[in-house]
mmCIF file of C-alpha atoms in Angstrom:
data_model
loop_
_atom_site.group_PDB
_atom_site.id
_atom_site.type_symbol
_atom_site.label_atom_id
_atom_site.label_comp_id
_atom_site.label_asym_id
_atom_site.label_seq_id
_atom_site.Cartn_x
_atom_site.Cartn_y
_atom_site.Cartn_z
ATOM 1 C CA MET A 1 -12.005 129.453 225.699
ATOM 2 C CA LEU A 2 -10.270 132.696 226.077
ATOM 3 C CA ALA A 3 -13.270 134.527 224.625
ATOM 4 C CA ASP A 4 -15.499 132.770 227.428
ATOM 5 C CA TYR A 5 -12.981 133.945 230.157
ATOM 6 C CA CYS A 6 -12.960 137.590 229.034
ATOM 7 C CA TRP A 7 -16.995 137.422 228.990
ATOM 8 C CA ALA A 8 -17.091 136.004 232.470
ATOM 9 C CA LYS A 9 -14.581 138.627 233.813
ATOM 10 C CA LYS A 10 -16.928 141.388 232.344
ATOM 11 C CA ARG A 11 -19.915 139.951 234.296
ATOM 12 C CA ASP A 12 -18.243 139.492 237.549
ATOM 13 C CA ILE A 13 -20.621 142.061 239.181
ATOM 14 C CA LEU A 14 -24.223 141.740 238.114
ATOM 15 C CA ASP A 15 -26.021 145.111 237.768
ATOM 16 C CA ALA A 16 -29.210 145.692 239.765
ATOM 17 C CA LYS A 17 -31.020 146.189 236.505
ATOM 18 C CA TYR A 18 -30.605 142.758 235.391
ATOM 19 C CA TYR A 19 -32.641 141.005 238.297
ATOM 20 C CA HIS A 20 -36.453 140.749 238.920
ATOM 21 C CA PHE A 21 -38.659 139.017 241.335
ATOM 22 C CA LEU A 22 -40.721 135.837 240.769
ATOM 23 C CA ASP A 23 -44.231 135.254 242.132
ATOM 24 C CA GLY A 24 -44.134 133.192 245.349
ATOM 25 C CA LYS A 25 -41.331 131.463 247.295
ATOM 26 C CA CYS A 26 -38.380 129.629 245.720
ATOM 27 C CA SER A 27 -38.901 125.984 245.000
ATOM 28 C CA SER A 28 -36.797 123.043 246.083
ATOM 29 C CA THR A 29 -35.581 123.083 242.530
ATOM 30 C CA HIS A 30 -34.224 126.512 243.095
ATOM 31 C CA PHE A 31 -32.497 125.636 246.283
ATOM 32 C CA ILE A 32 -30.809 122.752 244.477
ATOM 33 C CA LYS A 33 -29.409 125.063 241.899
ATOM 34 C CA PHE A 34 -28.348 127.646 244.714
ATOM 35 C CA ARG A 35 -26.252 124.777 246.452
ATOM 36 C CA GLU A 36 -24.731 123.764 243.068
ATOM 37 C CA HIS A 37 -23.745 127.599 242.452
ATOM 38 C CA ALA A 38 -22.217 127.719 245.960
ATOM 39 C CA LYS A 39 -20.444 124.559 245.266
ATOM 40 C CA ARG A 40 -18.903 125.835 242.098
ATOM 41 C CA SER A 41 -17.900 129.105 243.700
ATOM 42 C CA LYS A 42 -15.754 127.584 246.396
ATOM 43 C CA CYS A 43 -12.163 128.478 246.773
ATOM 44 C CA LEU A 44 -10.225 125.787 244.731
ATOM 45 C CA PRO A 45 -7.860 125.444 241.706
ATOM 46 C CA ARG A 46 -9.538 126.267 238.523
ATOM 47 C CA GLU A 47 -8.622 126.680 234.941
ATOM 48 C CA THR A 48 -7.336 130.049 234.415
ATOM 49 C CA ILE A 49 -5.768 132.031 231.259
ATOM 50 C CA VAL A 50 -2.411 133.513 231.935
ATOM 51 C CA GLN A 51 -0.027 135.429 229.701
ATOM 52 C CA ILE A 52 3.532 134.360 229.024
ATOM 53 C CA LYS A 53 5.801 137.359 229.364
ATOM 54 C CA THR A 54 9.400 137.509 228.166
ATOM 55 C CA GLY A 55 10.304 140.851 229.651
ATOM 56 C CA ASP A 56 11.943 141.557 226.189
ATOM 57 C CA PRO A 57 9.983 143.296 223.366
ATOM 58 C CA ASP A 58 12.311 141.366 220.884
ATOM 59 C CA TYR A 59 10.903 138.109 221.660
ATOM 60 C CA LEU A 60 7.381 136.781 220.785
ATOM 61 C CA PHE A 61 6.057 133.685 222.342
ATOM 62 C CA GLU A 62 3.434 131.563 220.490
ATOM 63 C CA PRO A 63 0.940 130.784 222.144
ATOM 64 C CA GLU A 64 0.971 134.179 224.065
ATOM 65 C CA TYR A 65 -1.368 132.636 226.610
ATOM 66 C CA VAL A 66 -1.642 129.303 228.297
ATOM 67 C CA GLU A 67 -4.325 127.725 230.543
ATOM 68 C CA VAL A 68 -3.261 126.342 233.920
ATOM 69 C CA LYS A 69 -4.807 125.857 237.351
ATOM 70 C CA ARG A 70 -4.777 128.866 239.635
ATOM 71 C CA CYS A 71 -6.744 129.495 242.841
ATOM 72 C CA GLY A 72 -10.109 131.171 242.503
ATOM 73 C CA GLY A 73 -13.374 131.204 244.123
ATOM 74 C CA ILE A 74 -15.435 133.014 247.123
ATOM 75 C CA CYS A 75 -14.021 133.631 250.584
ATOM 76 C CA SER A 76 -15.407 135.994 253.316
ATOM 77 C CA PRO A 77 -14.618 139.762 253.172
ATOM 78 C CA LEU A 78 -11.344 139.549 255.076
ATOM 79 C CA LEU A 79 -10.087 136.546 253.250
ATOM 80 C CA SER A 80 -8.802 135.585 249.823
ATOM 81 C CA CYS A 81 -8.489 132.400 247.979
ATOM 82 C CA THR A 82 -4.621 131.448 248.373
ATOM 83 C CA PRO A 83 -2.476 128.679 247.319
ATOM 84 C CA ILE A 84 -0.856 126.454 249.828
ATOM 85 C CA LYS A 85 0.676 123.925 247.423
ATOM 86 C CA GLU A 86 2.240 124.604 244.033
ATOM 87 C CA LYS A 87 4.039 123.163 241.256
ATOM 88 C CA ASN A 88 5.756 124.267 237.957
ATOM 89 C CA VAL A 89 4.369 122.666 234.735
ATOM 90 C CA LYS A 90 6.117 122.697 231.356
ATOM 91 C CA THR A 91 4.369 123.904 228.088
ATOM 92 C CA SER A 92 5.803 124.090 224.704
ATOM 93 C CA PHE A 93 5.863 127.139 222.893
ATOM 94 C CA ASN A 94 7.494 128.780 219.645
ATOM 95 C CA VAL A 95 9.704 131.761 220.188
ATOM 96 C CA GLN A 96 10.411 134.308 217.608
ATOM 97 C CA LYS A 97 13.393 136.792 217.770
ATOM 98 C CA VAL A 98 12.647 139.876 215.768
ATOM 99 C CA ASN A 99 15.400 142.255 214.585
ATOM 100 C CA LEU A 100 16.132 144.581 211.558
ATOM 101 C CA ASP A 101 17.688 141.657 209.519
ATOM 102 C CA ARG A 102 15.502 138.790 209.959
ATOM 103 C CA THR A 103 13.112 136.815 212.154
ATOM 104 C CA LEU A 104 14.633 133.715 213.968
ATOM 105 C CA SER A 105 12.102 131.139 215.199
ATOM 106 C CA GLN A 106 12.837 128.140 217.699
ATOM 107 C CA CYS A 107 10.841 125.798 219.684
ATOM 108 C CA GLY A 108 11.313 125.604 223.309
ATOM 109 C CA THR A 109 9.486 124.897 226.742
ATOM 110 C CA VAL A 110 8.624 127.302 229.600
ATOM 111 C CA GLU A 111 7.659 126.440 233.267
ATOM 112 C CA VAL A 112 4.393 127.978 234.539
ATOM 113 C CA GLU A 113 3.297 128.056 238.092
ATOM 114 C CA GLU A 114 0.277 125.971 238.792
ATOM 115 C CA HIS A 115 -1.782 125.827 241.984
ATOM 116 C CA GLN A 116 -2.639 122.383 243.439
ATOM 117 C CA GLU A 117 -4.448 123.239 246.809
ATOM 118 C CA CYS A 118 -6.108 126.439 247.939
ATOM 119 C CA VAL A 119 -7.537 127.846 251.136
ATOM 120 C CA CYS A 120 -9.278 131.071 252.348
ATOM 121 C CA ASP A 121 -6.663 133.004 254.092
ATOM 122 C CA CYS A 122 -6.302 136.505 255.473
ATOM 123 C CA THR A 123 -5.914 139.151 252.626
ATOM 124 C CA VAL A 124 -3.707 141.046 254.896
ATOM 125 C CA MET A 125 -0.896 139.232 256.201
ATOM 126 C CA GLU A 126 1.762 139.776 258.945
ATOM 127 C CA HIS A 127 4.430 140.900 256.506
ATOM 128 C CA HIS A 128 2.148 143.733 255.298
ATOM 129 C CA CYS A 129 2.572 145.372 258.794
ATOM 130 C CA ASN A 130 5.037 148.100 259.636
ATOM 131 C CA LYS A 131 6.625 146.390 262.483
ATOM 132 C CA LYS A 132 7.898 149.784 263.963
ATOM 133 C CA ILE A 133 4.409 151.038 264.759
ATOM 134 C CA GLN A 134 2.046 148.216 264.064
ATOM 135 C CA GLU A 135 1.176 144.664 265.361
ATOM 136 C CA TYR A 136 -0.633 141.967 263.610
ATOM 137 C CA ASP A 137 -4.120 140.793 264.639
ATOM 138 C CA PRO A 138 -4.689 137.216 263.179
ATOM 139 C CA ASP A 139 -8.251 137.160 264.463
ATOM 140 C CA GLU A 140 -9.242 140.330 262.386
ATOM 141 C CA CYS A 141 -6.806 139.755 259.622
ATOM 142 C CA ARG A 142 -5.423 143.266 259.895
ATOM 143 C CA CYS A 143 -2.480 145.425 261.197
ATOM 144 C CA ILE A 144 -3.332 147.466 264.141
ATOM 145 C CA CYS A 145 -1.146 150.427 265.878
ATOM 146 C CA LYS A 146 0.765 149.375 269.023
ATOM 147 C CA MET A 147 -1.073 150.448 271.993
ATOM 148 C CA ASP A 148 1.892 152.142 273.723
ATOM 149 C CA MET A 149 1.884 154.573 271.047
ATOM 150 C CA ALA A 150 -1.723 155.647 271.376
ATOM 151 C CA GLU A 151 -1.173 156.006 275.229
ATOM 152 C CA GLU A 152 1.919 158.108 274.684
ATOM 153 C CA CYS A 153 -0.176 160.322 272.256
ATOM 154 C CA ALA A 154 -2.802 160.652 275.100
ATOM 155 C CA THR A 155 -0.213 161.906 277.671
ATOM 156 C CA MET A 156 0.950 164.611 275.166
ATOM 157 C CA ASP A 157 -2.637 165.809 274.775
ATOM 158 C CA LYS A 158 -2.829 165.339 271.087
ATOM 159 C CA LEU A 159 -5.230 163.626 268.673
ATOM 160 C CA TRP A 160 -4.516 159.936 267.694
ATOM 161 C CA ASP A 161 -4.994 158.664 264.215
ATOM 162 C CA PRO A 162 -5.443 154.932 264.473
ATOM 163 C CA LYS A 163 -5.193 154.546 260.499
ATOM 164 C CA GLU A 164 -1.752 156.348 260.374
ATOM 165 C CA CYS A 165 -0.645 155.382 263.789
ATOM 166 C CA LYS A 166 0.329 159.015 264.259
ATOM 167 C CA CYS A 167 -0.264 161.921 266.703
ATOM 168 C CA TYR A 168 -1.506 165.159 265.631
ATOM 169 C CA CYS A 169 -1.807 168.560 267.193
ATOM 170 C CA LYS A 170 -5.343 169.571 268.052
ATOM 171 C CA ASN A 171 -4.500 172.860 266.630
ATOM 172 C CA GLN A 172 -3.126 171.651 263.427
ATOM 173 C CA HIS A 173 -4.914 174.276 261.449
ATOM 174 C CA ASP A 174 -2.728 176.972 263.157
ATOM 175 C CA LYS A 175 0.256 175.918 260.973
ATOM 176 C CA ASN A 176 -1.125 178.037 258.233
ATOM 177 C CA ASN A 177 -0.777 181.154 260.496
ATOM 178 C CA CYS A 178 3.043 180.757 260.599
ATOM 179 C CA SER A 179 4.903 183.880 259.136
ATOM 180 C CA SER A 180 7.661 183.620 256.551
ATOM 181 C CA MET A 181 10.112 183.693 259.210
ATOM 182 C CA GLU A 182 8.767 180.665 261.212
ATOM 183 C CA TYR A 183 8.039 176.965 260.600
ATOM 184 C CA TRP A 184 5.480 174.671 262.111
ATOM 185 C CA HIS A 185 6.960 172.459 264.859
ATOM 186 C CA PRO A 186 4.778 169.098 264.955
ATOM 187 C CA HIS A 187 5.986 167.956 268.414
ATOM 188 C CA MET A 188 5.643 171.472 270.018
ATOM 189 C CA CYS A 189 2.332 172.182 268.060
ATOM 190 C CA ARG A 190 3.336 175.749 267.449
ATOM 191 C CA CYS A 191 5.101 178.092 265.001
ATOM 192 C CA VAL A 192 8.763 178.308 265.675
ATOM 193 C CA ARG A 193 11.072 181.056 264.745
ATOM 194 C CA MET A 194 13.784 180.042 262.192
ATOM 195 C CA HIS A 195 17.391 180.334 263.214
ATOM 196 C CA HIS A 196 19.982 181.647 260.870
ATOM 197 C CA GLU A 197 23.704 181.180 261.201
ATOM 198 C CA ASN A 198 24.504 184.671 261.382
ATOM 199 C CA GLU A 199 22.388 185.098 264.440
ATOM 200 C CA ASN A 200 24.625 182.940 266.463
ATOM 201 C CA SER A 201 27.684 184.362 265.111
ATOM 202 C CA ILE A 202 30.064 186.560 267.344
ATOM 203 C CA PRO A 203 30.481 190.085 265.982
ATOM 204 C CA SER A 204 33.999 191.095 265.169
#
């Protein structure tokens, strides 16, 4: 089963060199197979190999991998197959503690999360947004910049970057012309002279 799983993962994306065209149109038999493939690729709980991790290199689990149901399948580009109902299932294992003196072996159980129901839901969710500068668009499944920030940027005669939600100076390249006694001021969009403490001191 594990070998089949690994092989399937390798062939997730079919290279163009593997397919060729048949003579004529697809038959009704072909379309029946197409529908069967589409049905099997739906977003639903399916048997998946998961690894049992201890977080401690001194402990070894046997088996190291177990088979449980996890959400998987095809959704539209903006969506991903997500669990909406889960439960923990117990599985038996043998654990070994390895140290310099001897190896201790003990039988036990571990709880593994299993998915019971799945839906195609937005890959990008509201909690992924930076609430200070972004709003969530549930129809587009994405975070967008707050409109007032873009409008404020326009009033300052600057360039707006919708990906970073930031204003940039139109003459951004001029910062490379600042001398060693100057620094680039991103709000003023120009080189500004550095102030030293002794410049403001009162001569004795």
